[in-house]
Each structure stands twice: as structure tokens, then as C-alpha cells.
mmCIF file of C-alpha atoms in Angstrom:
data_model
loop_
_atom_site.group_PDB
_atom_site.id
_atom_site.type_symbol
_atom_site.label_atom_id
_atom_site.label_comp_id
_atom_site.label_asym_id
_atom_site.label_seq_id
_atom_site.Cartn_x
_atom_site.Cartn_y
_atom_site.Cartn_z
ATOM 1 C CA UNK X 1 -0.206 -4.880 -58.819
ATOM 2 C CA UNK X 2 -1.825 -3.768 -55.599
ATOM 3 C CA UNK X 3 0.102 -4.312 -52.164
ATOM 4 C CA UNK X 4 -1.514 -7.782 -50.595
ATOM 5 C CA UNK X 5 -3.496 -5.765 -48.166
ATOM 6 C CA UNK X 6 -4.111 -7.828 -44.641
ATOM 7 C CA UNK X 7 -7.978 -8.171 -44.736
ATOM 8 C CA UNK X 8 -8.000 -9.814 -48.516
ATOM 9 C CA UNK X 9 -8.649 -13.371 -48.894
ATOM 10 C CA UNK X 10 -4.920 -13.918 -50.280
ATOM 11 C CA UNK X 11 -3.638 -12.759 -47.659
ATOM 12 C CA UNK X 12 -5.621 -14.363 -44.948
ATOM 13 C CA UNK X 13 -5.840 -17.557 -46.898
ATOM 14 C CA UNK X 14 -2.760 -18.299 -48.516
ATOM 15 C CA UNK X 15 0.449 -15.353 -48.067
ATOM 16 C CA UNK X 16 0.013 -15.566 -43.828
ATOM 17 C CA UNK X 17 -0.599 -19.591 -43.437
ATOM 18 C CA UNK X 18 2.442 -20.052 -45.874
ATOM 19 C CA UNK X 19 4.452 -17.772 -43.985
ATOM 20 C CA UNK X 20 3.614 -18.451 -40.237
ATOM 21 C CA UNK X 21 3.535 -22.662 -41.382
ATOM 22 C CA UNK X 22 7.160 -22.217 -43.225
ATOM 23 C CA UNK X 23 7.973 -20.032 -40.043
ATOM 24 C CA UNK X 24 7.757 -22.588 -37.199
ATOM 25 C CA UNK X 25 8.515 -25.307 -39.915
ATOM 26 C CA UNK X 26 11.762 -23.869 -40.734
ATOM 27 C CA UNK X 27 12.450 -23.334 -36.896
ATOM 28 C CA UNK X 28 12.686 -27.088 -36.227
ATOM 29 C CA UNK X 29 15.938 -26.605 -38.320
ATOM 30 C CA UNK X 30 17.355 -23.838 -36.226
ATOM 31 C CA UNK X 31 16.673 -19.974 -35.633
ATOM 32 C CA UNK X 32 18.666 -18.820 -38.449
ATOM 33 C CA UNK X 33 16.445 -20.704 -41.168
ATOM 34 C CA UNK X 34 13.133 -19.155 -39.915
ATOM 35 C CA UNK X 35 14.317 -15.777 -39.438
ATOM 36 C CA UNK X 36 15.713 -16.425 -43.235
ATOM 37 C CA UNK X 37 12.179 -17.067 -44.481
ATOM 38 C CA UNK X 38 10.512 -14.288 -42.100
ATOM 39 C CA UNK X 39 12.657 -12.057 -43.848
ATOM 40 C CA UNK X 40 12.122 -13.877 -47.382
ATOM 41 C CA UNK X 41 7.762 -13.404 -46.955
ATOM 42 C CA UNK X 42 8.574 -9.923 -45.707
ATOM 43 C CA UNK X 43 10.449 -8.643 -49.148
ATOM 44 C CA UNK X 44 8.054 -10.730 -50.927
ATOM 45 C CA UNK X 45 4.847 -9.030 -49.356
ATOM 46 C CA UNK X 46 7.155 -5.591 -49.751
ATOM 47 C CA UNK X 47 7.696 -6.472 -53.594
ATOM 48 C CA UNK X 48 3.891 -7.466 -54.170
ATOM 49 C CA UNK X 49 2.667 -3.929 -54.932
ATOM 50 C CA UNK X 50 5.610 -2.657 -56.984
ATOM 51 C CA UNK X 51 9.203 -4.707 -56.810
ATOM 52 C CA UNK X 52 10.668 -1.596 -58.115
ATOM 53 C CA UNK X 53 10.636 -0.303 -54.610
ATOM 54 C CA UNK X 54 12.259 -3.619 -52.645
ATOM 55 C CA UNK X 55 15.433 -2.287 -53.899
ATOM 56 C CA UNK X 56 14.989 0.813 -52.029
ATOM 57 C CA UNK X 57 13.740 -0.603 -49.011
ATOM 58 C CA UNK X 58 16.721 -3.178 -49.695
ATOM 59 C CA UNK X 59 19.669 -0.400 -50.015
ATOM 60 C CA UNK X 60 17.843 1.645 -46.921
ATOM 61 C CA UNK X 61 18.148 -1.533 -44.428
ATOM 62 C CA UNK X 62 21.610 -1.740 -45.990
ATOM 63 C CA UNK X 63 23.376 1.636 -45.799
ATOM 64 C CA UNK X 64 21.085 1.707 -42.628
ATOM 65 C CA UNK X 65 23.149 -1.024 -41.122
ATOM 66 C CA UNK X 66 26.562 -0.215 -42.206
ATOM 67 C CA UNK X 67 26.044 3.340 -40.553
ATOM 68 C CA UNK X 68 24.836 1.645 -37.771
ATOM 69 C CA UNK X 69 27.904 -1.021 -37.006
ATOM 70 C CA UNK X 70 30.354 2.522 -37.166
ATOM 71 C CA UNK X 71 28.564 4.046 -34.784
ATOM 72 C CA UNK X 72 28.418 0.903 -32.412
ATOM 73 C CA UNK X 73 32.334 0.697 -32.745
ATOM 74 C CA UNK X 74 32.439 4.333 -31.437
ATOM 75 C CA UNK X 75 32.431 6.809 -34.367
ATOM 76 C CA UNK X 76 31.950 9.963 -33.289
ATOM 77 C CA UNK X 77 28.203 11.846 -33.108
ATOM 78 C CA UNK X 78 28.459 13.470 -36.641
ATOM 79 C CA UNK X 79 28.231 10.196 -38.272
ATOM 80 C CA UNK X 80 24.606 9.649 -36.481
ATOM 81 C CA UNK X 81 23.899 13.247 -37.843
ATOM 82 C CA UNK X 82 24.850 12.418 -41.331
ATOM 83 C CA UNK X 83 22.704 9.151 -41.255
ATOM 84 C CA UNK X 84 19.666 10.923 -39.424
ATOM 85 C CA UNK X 85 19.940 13.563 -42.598
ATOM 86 C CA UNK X 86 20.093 10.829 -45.233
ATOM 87 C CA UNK X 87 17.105 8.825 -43.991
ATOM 88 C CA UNK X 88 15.422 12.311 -43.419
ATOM 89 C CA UNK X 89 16.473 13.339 -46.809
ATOM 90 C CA UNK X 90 15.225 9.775 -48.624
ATOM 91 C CA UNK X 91 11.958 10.546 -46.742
ATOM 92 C CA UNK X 92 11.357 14.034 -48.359
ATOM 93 C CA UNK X 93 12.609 12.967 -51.757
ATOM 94 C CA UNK X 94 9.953 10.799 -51.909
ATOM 95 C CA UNK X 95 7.201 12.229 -50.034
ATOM 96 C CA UNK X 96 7.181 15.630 -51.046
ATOM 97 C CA UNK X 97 9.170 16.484 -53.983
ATOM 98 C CA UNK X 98 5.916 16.196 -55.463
ATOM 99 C CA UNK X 99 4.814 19.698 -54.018
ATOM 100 C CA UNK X 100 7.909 20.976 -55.754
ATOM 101 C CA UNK X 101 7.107 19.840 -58.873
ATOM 102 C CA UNK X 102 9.459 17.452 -59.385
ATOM 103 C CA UNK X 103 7.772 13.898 -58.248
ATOM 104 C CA UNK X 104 10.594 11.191 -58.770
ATOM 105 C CA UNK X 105 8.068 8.050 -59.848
ATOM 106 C CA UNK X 106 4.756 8.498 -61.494
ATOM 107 C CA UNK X 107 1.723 5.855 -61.152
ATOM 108 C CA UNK X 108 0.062 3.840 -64.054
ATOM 109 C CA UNK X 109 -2.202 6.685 -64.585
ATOM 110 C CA UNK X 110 -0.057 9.883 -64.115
ATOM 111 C CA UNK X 111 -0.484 10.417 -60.243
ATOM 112 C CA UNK X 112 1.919 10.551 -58.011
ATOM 113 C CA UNK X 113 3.117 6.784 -56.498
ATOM 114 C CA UNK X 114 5.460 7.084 -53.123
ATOM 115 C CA UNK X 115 6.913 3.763 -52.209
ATOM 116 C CA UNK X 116 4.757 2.046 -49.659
ATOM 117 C CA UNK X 117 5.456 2.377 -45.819
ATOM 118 C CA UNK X 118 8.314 4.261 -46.591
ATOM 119 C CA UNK X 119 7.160 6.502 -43.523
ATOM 120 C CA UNK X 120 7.311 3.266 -41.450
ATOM 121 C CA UNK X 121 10.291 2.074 -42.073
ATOM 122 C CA UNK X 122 12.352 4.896 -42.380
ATOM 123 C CA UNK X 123 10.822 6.656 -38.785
ATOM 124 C CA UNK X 124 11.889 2.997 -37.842
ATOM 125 C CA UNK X 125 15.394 2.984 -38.909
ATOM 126 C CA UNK X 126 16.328 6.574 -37.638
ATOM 127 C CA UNK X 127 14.599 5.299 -34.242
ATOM 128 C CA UNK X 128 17.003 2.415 -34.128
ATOM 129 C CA UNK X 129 20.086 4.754 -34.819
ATOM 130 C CA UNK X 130 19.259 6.611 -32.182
ATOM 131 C CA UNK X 131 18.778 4.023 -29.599
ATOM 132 C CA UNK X 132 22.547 2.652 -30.647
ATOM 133 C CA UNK X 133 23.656 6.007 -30.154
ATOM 134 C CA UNK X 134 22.551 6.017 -26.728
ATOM 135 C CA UNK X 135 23.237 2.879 -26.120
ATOM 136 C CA UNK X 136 19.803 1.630 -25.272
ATOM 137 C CA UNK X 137 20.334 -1.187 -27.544
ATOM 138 C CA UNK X 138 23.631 -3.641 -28.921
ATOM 139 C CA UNK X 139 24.446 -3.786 -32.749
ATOM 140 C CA UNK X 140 21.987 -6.820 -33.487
ATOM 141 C CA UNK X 141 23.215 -9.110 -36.235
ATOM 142 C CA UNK X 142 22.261 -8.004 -39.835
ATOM 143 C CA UNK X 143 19.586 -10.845 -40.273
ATOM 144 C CA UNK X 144 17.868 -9.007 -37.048
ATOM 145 C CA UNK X 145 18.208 -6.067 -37.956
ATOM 146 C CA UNK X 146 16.801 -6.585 -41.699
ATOM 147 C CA UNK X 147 13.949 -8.751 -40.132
ATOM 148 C CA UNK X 148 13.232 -6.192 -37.481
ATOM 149 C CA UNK X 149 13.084 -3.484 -40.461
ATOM 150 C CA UNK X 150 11.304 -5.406 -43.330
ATOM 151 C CA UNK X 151 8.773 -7.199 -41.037
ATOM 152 C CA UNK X 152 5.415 -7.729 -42.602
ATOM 153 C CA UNK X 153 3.172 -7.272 -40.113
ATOM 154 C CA UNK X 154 4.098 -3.181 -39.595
ATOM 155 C CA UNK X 155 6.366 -2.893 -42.840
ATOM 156 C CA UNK X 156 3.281 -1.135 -44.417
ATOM 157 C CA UNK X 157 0.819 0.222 -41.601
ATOM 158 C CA UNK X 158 2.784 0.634 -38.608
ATOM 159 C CA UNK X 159 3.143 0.869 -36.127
ATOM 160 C CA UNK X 160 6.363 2.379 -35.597
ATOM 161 C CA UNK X 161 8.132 0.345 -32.665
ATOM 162 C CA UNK X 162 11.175 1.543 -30.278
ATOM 163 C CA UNK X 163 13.680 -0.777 -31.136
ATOM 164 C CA UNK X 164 15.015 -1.408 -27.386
ATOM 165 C CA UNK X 165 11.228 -2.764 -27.139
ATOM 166 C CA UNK X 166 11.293 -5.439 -29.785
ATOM 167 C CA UNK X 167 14.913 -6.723 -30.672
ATOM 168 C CA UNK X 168 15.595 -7.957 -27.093
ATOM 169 C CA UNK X 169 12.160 -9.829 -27.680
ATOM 170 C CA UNK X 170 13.640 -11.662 -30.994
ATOM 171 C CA UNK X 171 16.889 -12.991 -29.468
ATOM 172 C CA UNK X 172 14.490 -14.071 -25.987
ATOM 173 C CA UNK X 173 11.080 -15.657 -27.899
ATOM 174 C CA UNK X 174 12.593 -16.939 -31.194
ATOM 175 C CA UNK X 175 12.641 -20.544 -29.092
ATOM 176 C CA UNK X 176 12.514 -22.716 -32.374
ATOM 177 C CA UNK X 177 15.616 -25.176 -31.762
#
């Protein structure tokens, strides 16, 4: 399957009003359940184009966040190092070990497939170590974090966001109780 892209009519007629509706439907039962089925409609648009890849995206927001609640608990600088070169390192695998030779995932018809938004969300990730780092921004709970990471609406396209720009915006707008 294709990725749902945002000017098709499933998109714009069914994936967006199902997601915004269950959204601000779900927030009448607190924050927590909204940001539950943001993040739900965010793997599931993720997972439309090949599911294969939501377990990368899945273990990237994961190992992403782990790294990220040592380093808020004051580990010391080579840890952000050692997650900068893993994100950097998932980014080349898949990007370019095709001009090597060696492509890791093939498409349907023999070309070369590179997860979607991979860019996007791994630029995003290493962004939002480095703001903890210098303390530009608190640990945000894993449910913002993943949401902040996996959200639809620049999961794909971009664009890349500073992190100190958006999560305070989260905890301050999400007014759904």
C-alpha cells in the first residue's frame, strides 16, 4: 500500500475527520485518552504505507526515550554522543547503504524502499536530545514524547520542529478536561 498522502480523498474525507472528531471526543474524558488516540491515528497513518516500518519508528521513539530519561537524571555527555551516533547511524543505514551496495529493504519491484519520514523523525529525535542536554527542555512524559515524535501531521513531510517550541505548547493547549 501507498502512504495515505494528505491531499487524497481518504485522507481528507475519512482518516483526518475520524481522527480530529475521536480527538476532541476522547478529550471530554480527560487529556490522557486523546493524546492516546493522537498517538493511535499517528502509528496507524505511519503503518498505512508499509507496517513493516512502525516497528522501527516504534523501537526509535523507544530507545530514543530511554536514552533520553539517563541523560535528564544527569548521565554524563558521552551518553548524548552515543545516542546522537545511533540515530545518525539508523539514518545512514537506511538512507544510503544503498550507494554501497548493500540496500537493507527492497520495494515490490526491485528498487530501493527507505522507510518513510525517517529523515523527519530521526532529525527530530536527535533535536530533542539535544535540547535535554542543554536543558532547554524537561524530560516530558513518554506519551508526549511518542506523540510529539509520531505526530501525523509532520511524521512524513516535515517540518522538523525544535522541541522547546512545541512540547511546552502540548502540556499549555491540550485544554480538553
Amino acid at each position: 500500500m501507498a502512504p495515505v498522502l494528505f491531499n487524497s480523498k481518504l485522507f481528507v474525507l475519512a482518516f483526518l475527520p475520524l481522527a480530529l472528531s475521536g480527538f476532541f471526543a476522547l478529550g471530554r474524558c480527560g487529556r490522557r485518552a486523546a493524546m492516546l488516540w493522537l498517538l493511535a491515528c499517528s502509528l496507524l497513518f505511519y503503518a498505512w504505507g508499509n507496517p513493516a516500518f512502525l516497528l522501527l519508528l516504534l523501537g526509535s521513539i523507544g530507545a530514543n526515550f530511554i536514552l533520553a530519561r539517563r541523560l535528564a537524571q544527569g548521565a554524563s555527555q558521552r551518553w548524548l554522543v552515543a545516542g546522537l551516533a545511533g540515530n545518525f547511524l539508523l539514518l545512514g543505514l537506511f538512507k544510503y547503504s544503498r550507494f554501497f551496495g548493500a540496500p537493507l529493504f527492497s520495494g515490490p519491484f526491485g528498487g530501493w524502499a527507505a522507510p518513510v519520514g525517517i529523515s523527519f523523525f530521526t532529525f527530530q529525535q536527535v533535536m530533542f536530545l539535544v535540547d535535554l542536554c542543554q536543558s532547554e527542555i524537561a524530560l516530558p512524559a513518554f506519551l508526549d514524547y511518542a506523540c510529539f515524535i509520531a505526530f501525523f501531521p509532520h511524521l512524513i513531510s516535515g517540518p522538523i520542529v525544535q522541541p522547546r517550541h512545541i512540547l511546552p505548547q502540548d502540556r499549555k493547549s491540550t485544554r480538553l478536561n
